[in-house]
């Protein structure tokens, strides 16, 4: 029997105006679907005119200027609808969805749906199973004592996965998917008997533990940052934009 990490997987990624899920906006997104390791992926891309200024710091990361987005991007409302329906289709088909740092990308999508569709990601996922695999959470749990950062670029380097165009949503989604397959192979003895649904539940526990450890480190160093233990989706804040 084929292990889940060699079988069908989907992946989702976004590029945004910033790093605040409550106020920033999606400017591009991609869903990559691969029926099995080594097969040709189906890639769906979206370019969005966010309707707000795009800070220079964000442009420096992904290269999508405000002028380019105004000329070529679509209005957010139909795009968010299409993305949410695509993810729901993946869930209904039983494909695990790979999302690097899932609490960011899934939460900002949820906030965009609330903003532009008066809905939520959970509502779109009703009737289908949201099964998320987060390579960052997996790697931090399975290789917890390895030193160094664990960005997507770092994980690609560590697991020898090609990342041709960093901060392009489709390239990042494909790379995250490939990293998950590589993690699965490297830690096969610990993962091959775990189903994606079981792994989804385990990752929520692992992420919460990782968040507590990071919060303790921040407190010890006197840093004011707060670490949210929620995974894969942060709860809505009453004052959300």
Short mmCIF file of C-alpha atoms in Angstrom, two decimals:
data_model
loop_
_atom_site.label_atom_id
_atom_site.label_comp_id
_atom_site.label_asym_id
_atom_site.label_seq_id
_atom_site.Cartn_x
_atom_site.Cartn_y
_atom_site.Cartn_z
CA UNK A 1 0.00 0.00 0.00
CA UNK A 2 1.28 3.47 -0.93
CA UNK A 3 2.11 5.65 2.06
CA UNK A 4 0.15 8.90 2.28
CA UNK A 5 3.26 11.00 1.62
CA UNK A 6 3.76 9.27 -1.74
CA UNK A 7 0.11 9.61 -2.75
CA UNK A 8 -2.25 12.47 -3.67
CA UNK A 9 -1.51 15.79 -1.99
CA UNK A 10 -2.57 19.39 -2.52
CA UNK A 11 -0.72 22.50 -1.38
CA UNK A 12 -1.78 26.10 -0.74
CA UNK A 13 0.25 29.29 -0.42
CA UNK A 14 -0.29 33.04 -0.44
CA UNK A 15 1.66 36.25 -0.88
CA UNK A 16 0.35 39.24 1.06
CA UNK A 17 0.66 42.94 1.86
CA UNK A 18 2.23 42.11 5.23
CA UNK A 19 2.35 39.73 8.16
CA UNK A 20 -0.75 40.76 10.18
CA UNK A 21 -3.52 38.27 9.41
CA UNK A 22 -6.15 40.63 10.82
CA UNK A 23 -5.39 43.68 8.66
CA UNK A 24 -3.19 42.63 5.75
CA UNK A 25 -4.49 41.30 2.44
CA UNK A 26 -3.76 38.55 -0.07
CA UNK A 27 -2.18 39.71 -3.33
CA UNK A 28 -1.54 36.30 -4.88
CA UNK A 29 -2.32 32.68 -4.11
CA UNK A 30 -1.88 29.24 -5.59
CA UNK A 31 -3.19 25.72 -5.15
CA UNK A 32 -1.02 22.86 -6.40
CA UNK A 33 -2.53 19.38 -6.77
CA UNK A 34 -0.35 16.32 -7.35
CA UNK A 35 -1.84 12.84 -7.71
CA UNK A 36 1.35 11.12 -6.62
CA UNK A 37 5.07 11.63 -6.14
CA UNK A 38 6.72 12.48 -9.43
CA UNK A 39 3.48 13.15 -11.32
CA UNK A 40 2.78 16.39 -13.17
CA UNK A 41 1.01 18.87 -10.84
CA UNK A 42 -2.09 20.89 -11.60
CA UNK A 43 -1.45 24.49 -10.63
CA UNK A 44 -4.10 27.16 -10.16
CA UNK A 45 -2.93 30.73 -9.62
CA UNK A 46 -4.73 33.88 -8.54
CA UNK A 47 -3.57 37.50 -8.70
CA UNK A 48 -5.48 39.97 -6.53
CA UNK A 49 -5.90 43.74 -6.48
CA UNK A 50 -6.15 44.09 -2.69
CA UNK A 51 -7.75 47.53 -2.74
CA UNK A 52 -5.21 48.92 -0.27
CA UNK A 53 -1.63 50.20 -0.66
CA UNK A 54 1.08 47.57 -0.99
CA UNK A 55 4.00 48.50 1.29
CA UNK A 56 7.48 48.61 -0.17
CA UNK A 57 8.61 45.98 2.34
CA UNK A 58 6.10 43.52 0.90
CA UNK A 59 7.02 44.37 -2.69
CA UNK A 60 10.66 43.70 -1.82
CA UNK A 61 9.66 40.18 -0.78
CA UNK A 62 7.34 39.07 -3.59
CA UNK A 63 7.92 41.67 -6.32
CA UNK A 64 4.22 42.41 -6.88
CA UNK A 65 3.89 46.18 -7.11
CA UNK A 66 0.71 48.11 -6.46
CA UNK A 67 0.62 49.26 -10.09
CA UNK A 68 0.99 45.69 -11.39
CA UNK A 69 -1.77 44.44 -9.11
CA UNK A 70 -4.11 47.27 -10.09
CA UNK A 71 -3.54 46.55 -13.76
CA UNK A 72 -3.61 42.76 -13.65
CA UNK A 73 -5.19 41.66 -10.39
CA UNK A 74 -8.83 40.70 -9.89
CA UNK A 75 -11.14 42.03 -7.20
CA UNK A 76 -10.83 40.04 -3.97
CA UNK A 77 -14.42 38.83 -3.49
CA UNK A 78 -14.63 36.33 -6.39
CA UNK A 79 -11.02 35.23 -5.89
CA UNK A 80 -11.55 34.35 -2.22
CA UNK A 81 -14.66 32.41 -3.19
CA UNK A 82 -12.73 30.43 -5.80
CA UNK A 83 -9.85 29.67 -3.43
CA UNK A 84 -12.15 28.49 -0.65
CA UNK A 85 -14.14 26.29 -3.03
CA UNK A 86 -10.93 24.80 -4.42
CA UNK A 87 -9.69 23.93 -0.92
CA UNK A 88 -13.10 22.46 -0.08
CA UNK A 89 -12.86 20.30 -3.21
CA UNK A 90 -9.48 19.00 -2.09
CA UNK A 91 -10.92 18.12 1.29
CA UNK A 92 -13.94 16.42 -0.26
CA UNK A 93 -11.62 14.38 -2.48
CA UNK A 94 -9.68 13.23 0.58
CA UNK A 95 -6.46 15.01 -0.38
CA UNK A 96 -4.42 16.35 2.53
CA UNK A 97 -3.60 20.04 2.04
CA UNK A 98 0.02 21.05 2.63
CA UNK A 99 0.33 24.56 4.07
CA UNK A 100 3.65 25.89 5.30
CA UNK A 101 2.99 27.81 8.54
CA UNK A 102 -0.71 27.03 8.20
CA UNK A 103 -1.95 29.46 10.91
CA UNK A 104 -0.82 32.36 8.74
CA UNK A 105 -2.10 31.39 5.29
CA UNK A 106 -5.35 29.78 6.40
CA UNK A 107 -6.15 32.56 8.86
CA UNK A 108 -5.54 35.37 6.41
CA UNK A 109 -7.76 33.55 3.89
CA UNK A 110 -10.44 33.20 6.57
CA UNK A 111 -10.27 36.94 7.31
CA UNK A 112 -10.51 37.78 3.61
CA UNK A 113 -13.60 35.57 3.32
CA UNK A 114 -15.16 37.36 6.29
CA UNK A 115 -14.24 40.73 4.82
CA UNK A 116 -15.37 40.16 1.24
CA UNK A 117 -17.86 37.25 1.40
CA UNK A 118 -19.41 37.67 4.88
CA UNK A 119 -18.44 34.02 5.40
CA UNK A 120 -15.59 31.96 6.84
CA UNK A 121 -13.23 29.21 5.81
CA UNK A 122 -14.94 26.79 8.18
CA UNK A 123 -18.25 27.44 6.47
CA UNK A 124 -16.81 26.62 3.06
CA UNK A 125 -15.25 23.45 4.47
CA UNK A 126 -18.57 22.17 5.84
CA UNK A 127 -19.22 18.74 4.40
CA UNK A 128 -15.56 18.12 3.61
CA UNK A 129 -12.65 17.15 5.83
CA UNK A 130 -9.98 19.79 6.34
CA UNK A 131 -6.81 17.73 6.73
CA UNK A 132 -3.74 19.98 6.87
CA UNK A 133 -0.09 18.98 6.83
CA UNK A 134 2.31 21.71 7.91
CA UNK A 135 5.96 20.95 7.07
CA UNK A 136 7.17 23.46 9.66
CA UNK A 137 5.30 21.73 12.49
CA UNK A 138 6.35 18.27 11.26
CA UNK A 139 10.01 19.17 11.01
CA UNK A 140 10.11 20.93 14.40
CA UNK A 141 8.58 17.87 16.06
CA UNK A 142 10.45 15.12 14.26
CA UNK A 143 13.87 16.84 14.34
CA UNK A 144 13.39 19.09 17.35
CA UNK A 145 17.03 19.33 18.42
CA UNK A 146 18.38 20.53 15.08
CA UNK A 147 19.69 24.08 15.35
CA UNK A 148 18.93 26.85 12.90
CA UNK A 149 15.92 28.51 11.33
CA UNK A 150 13.06 26.60 9.76
CA UNK A 151 11.76 28.84 7.01
CA UNK A 152 10.63 27.21 3.78
CA UNK A 153 13.99 28.04 2.20
CA UNK A 154 15.79 26.45 5.16
CA UNK A 155 13.68 23.30 4.97
CA UNK A 156 14.23 23.05 1.23
CA UNK A 157 17.98 23.26 1.76
CA UNK A 158 17.91 20.71 4.56
CA UNK A 159 15.76 18.18 2.69
CA UNK A 160 17.39 18.87 -0.70
CA UNK A 161 14.22 20.19 -2.33
CA UNK A 162 14.40 22.67 -5.20
CA UNK A 163 12.93 26.13 -4.56
CA UNK A 164 13.28 27.87 -7.90
CA UNK A 165 11.34 31.09 -7.24
CA UNK A 166 11.03 31.83 -3.54
CA UNK A 167 8.02 33.98 -2.61
CA UNK A 168 6.09 33.02 -5.72
CA UNK A 169 2.91 31.43 -4.37
CA UNK A 170 2.91 28.49 -6.82
CA UNK A 171 6.63 27.80 -6.40
CA UNK A 172 6.35 27.97 -2.60
CA UNK A 173 3.32 25.67 -2.57
CA UNK A 174 5.11 23.10 -4.75
CA UNK A 175 8.24 23.31 -2.60
CA UNK A 176 6.24 22.82 0.61
CA UNK A 177 4.56 19.78 -0.92
CA UNK A 178 7.94 18.34 -1.92
CA UNK A 179 9.32 18.99 1.57
CA UNK A 180 6.42 17.05 3.11
CA UNK A 181 7.17 14.09 0.85
CA UNK A 182 10.86 14.32 1.83
CA UNK A 183 10.01 14.51 5.55
CA UNK A 184 7.75 11.48 5.14
CA UNK A 185 10.51 9.45 3.55
CA UNK A 186 13.15 10.48 6.07
CA UNK A 187 10.92 9.70 9.05
CA UNK A 188 9.01 6.83 7.45
CA UNK A 189 9.32 4.62 10.53
CA UNK A 190 7.43 7.22 12.56
CA UNK A 191 4.92 8.41 9.94
CA UNK A 192 3.98 5.54 7.62
CA UNK A 193 1.48 4.05 10.09
CA UNK A 194 -0.12 7.42 10.89
CA UNK A 195 -3.05 8.45 8.72
CA UNK A 196 -3.33 12.06 7.47
CA UNK A 197 -6.39 12.57 9.71
CA UNK A 198 -4.47 11.34 12.74
CA UNK A 199 -1.52 13.49 11.75
CA UNK A 200 -3.77 16.55 11.54
CA UNK A 201 -4.83 16.03 15.16
CA UNK A 202 -1.28 15.35 16.30
CA UNK A 203 0.03 18.52 14.65
CA UNK A 204 -2.42 20.65 16.63
CA UNK A 205 -0.94 19.19 19.82
CA UNK A 206 2.64 19.52 18.59
CA UNK A 207 2.15 23.12 17.48
CA UNK A 208 0.63 24.08 20.84
CA UNK A 209 3.63 22.57 22.61
CA UNK A 210 6.03 24.34 20.25
CA UNK A 211 4.20 27.63 20.87
CA UNK A 212 4.48 27.22 24.64
CA UNK A 213 8.20 26.57 24.33
CA UNK A 214 8.70 29.62 22.13
CA UNK A 215 6.61 31.76 24.48
CA UNK A 216 8.73 30.64 27.43
CA UNK A 217 11.88 31.54 25.49
CA UNK A 218 10.47 35.00 24.68
CA UNK A 219 9.57 35.54 28.35
CA UNK A 220 13.04 34.49 29.47
CA UNK A 221 14.69 36.88 27.00
CA UNK A 222 12.35 39.74 27.87
CA UNK A 223 10.76 39.91 24.42
CA UNK A 224 7.13 41.12 24.28
CA UNK A 225 5.96 38.81 21.45
CA UNK A 226 2.88 36.68 22.04
CA UNK A 227 2.74 33.23 20.41
CA UNK A 228 -0.67 31.89 19.40
CA UNK A 229 -0.97 28.13 20.07
CA UNK A 230 -3.95 27.69 17.71
CA UNK A 231 -3.41 25.48 14.65
CA UNK A 232 -4.21 25.32 11.75
CA UNK A 233 -6.54 28.32 12.04
CA UNK A 234 -6.49 31.14 14.57
CA UNK A 235 -9.81 32.05 16.22
CA UNK A 236 -11.46 35.25 15.08
CA UNK A 237 -10.70 38.32 17.15
CA UNK A 238 -13.63 40.59 18.09
CA UNK A 239 -11.84 43.59 16.57
CA UNK A 240 -10.79 41.87 13.33
CA UNK A 241 -10.60 44.24 10.37
#
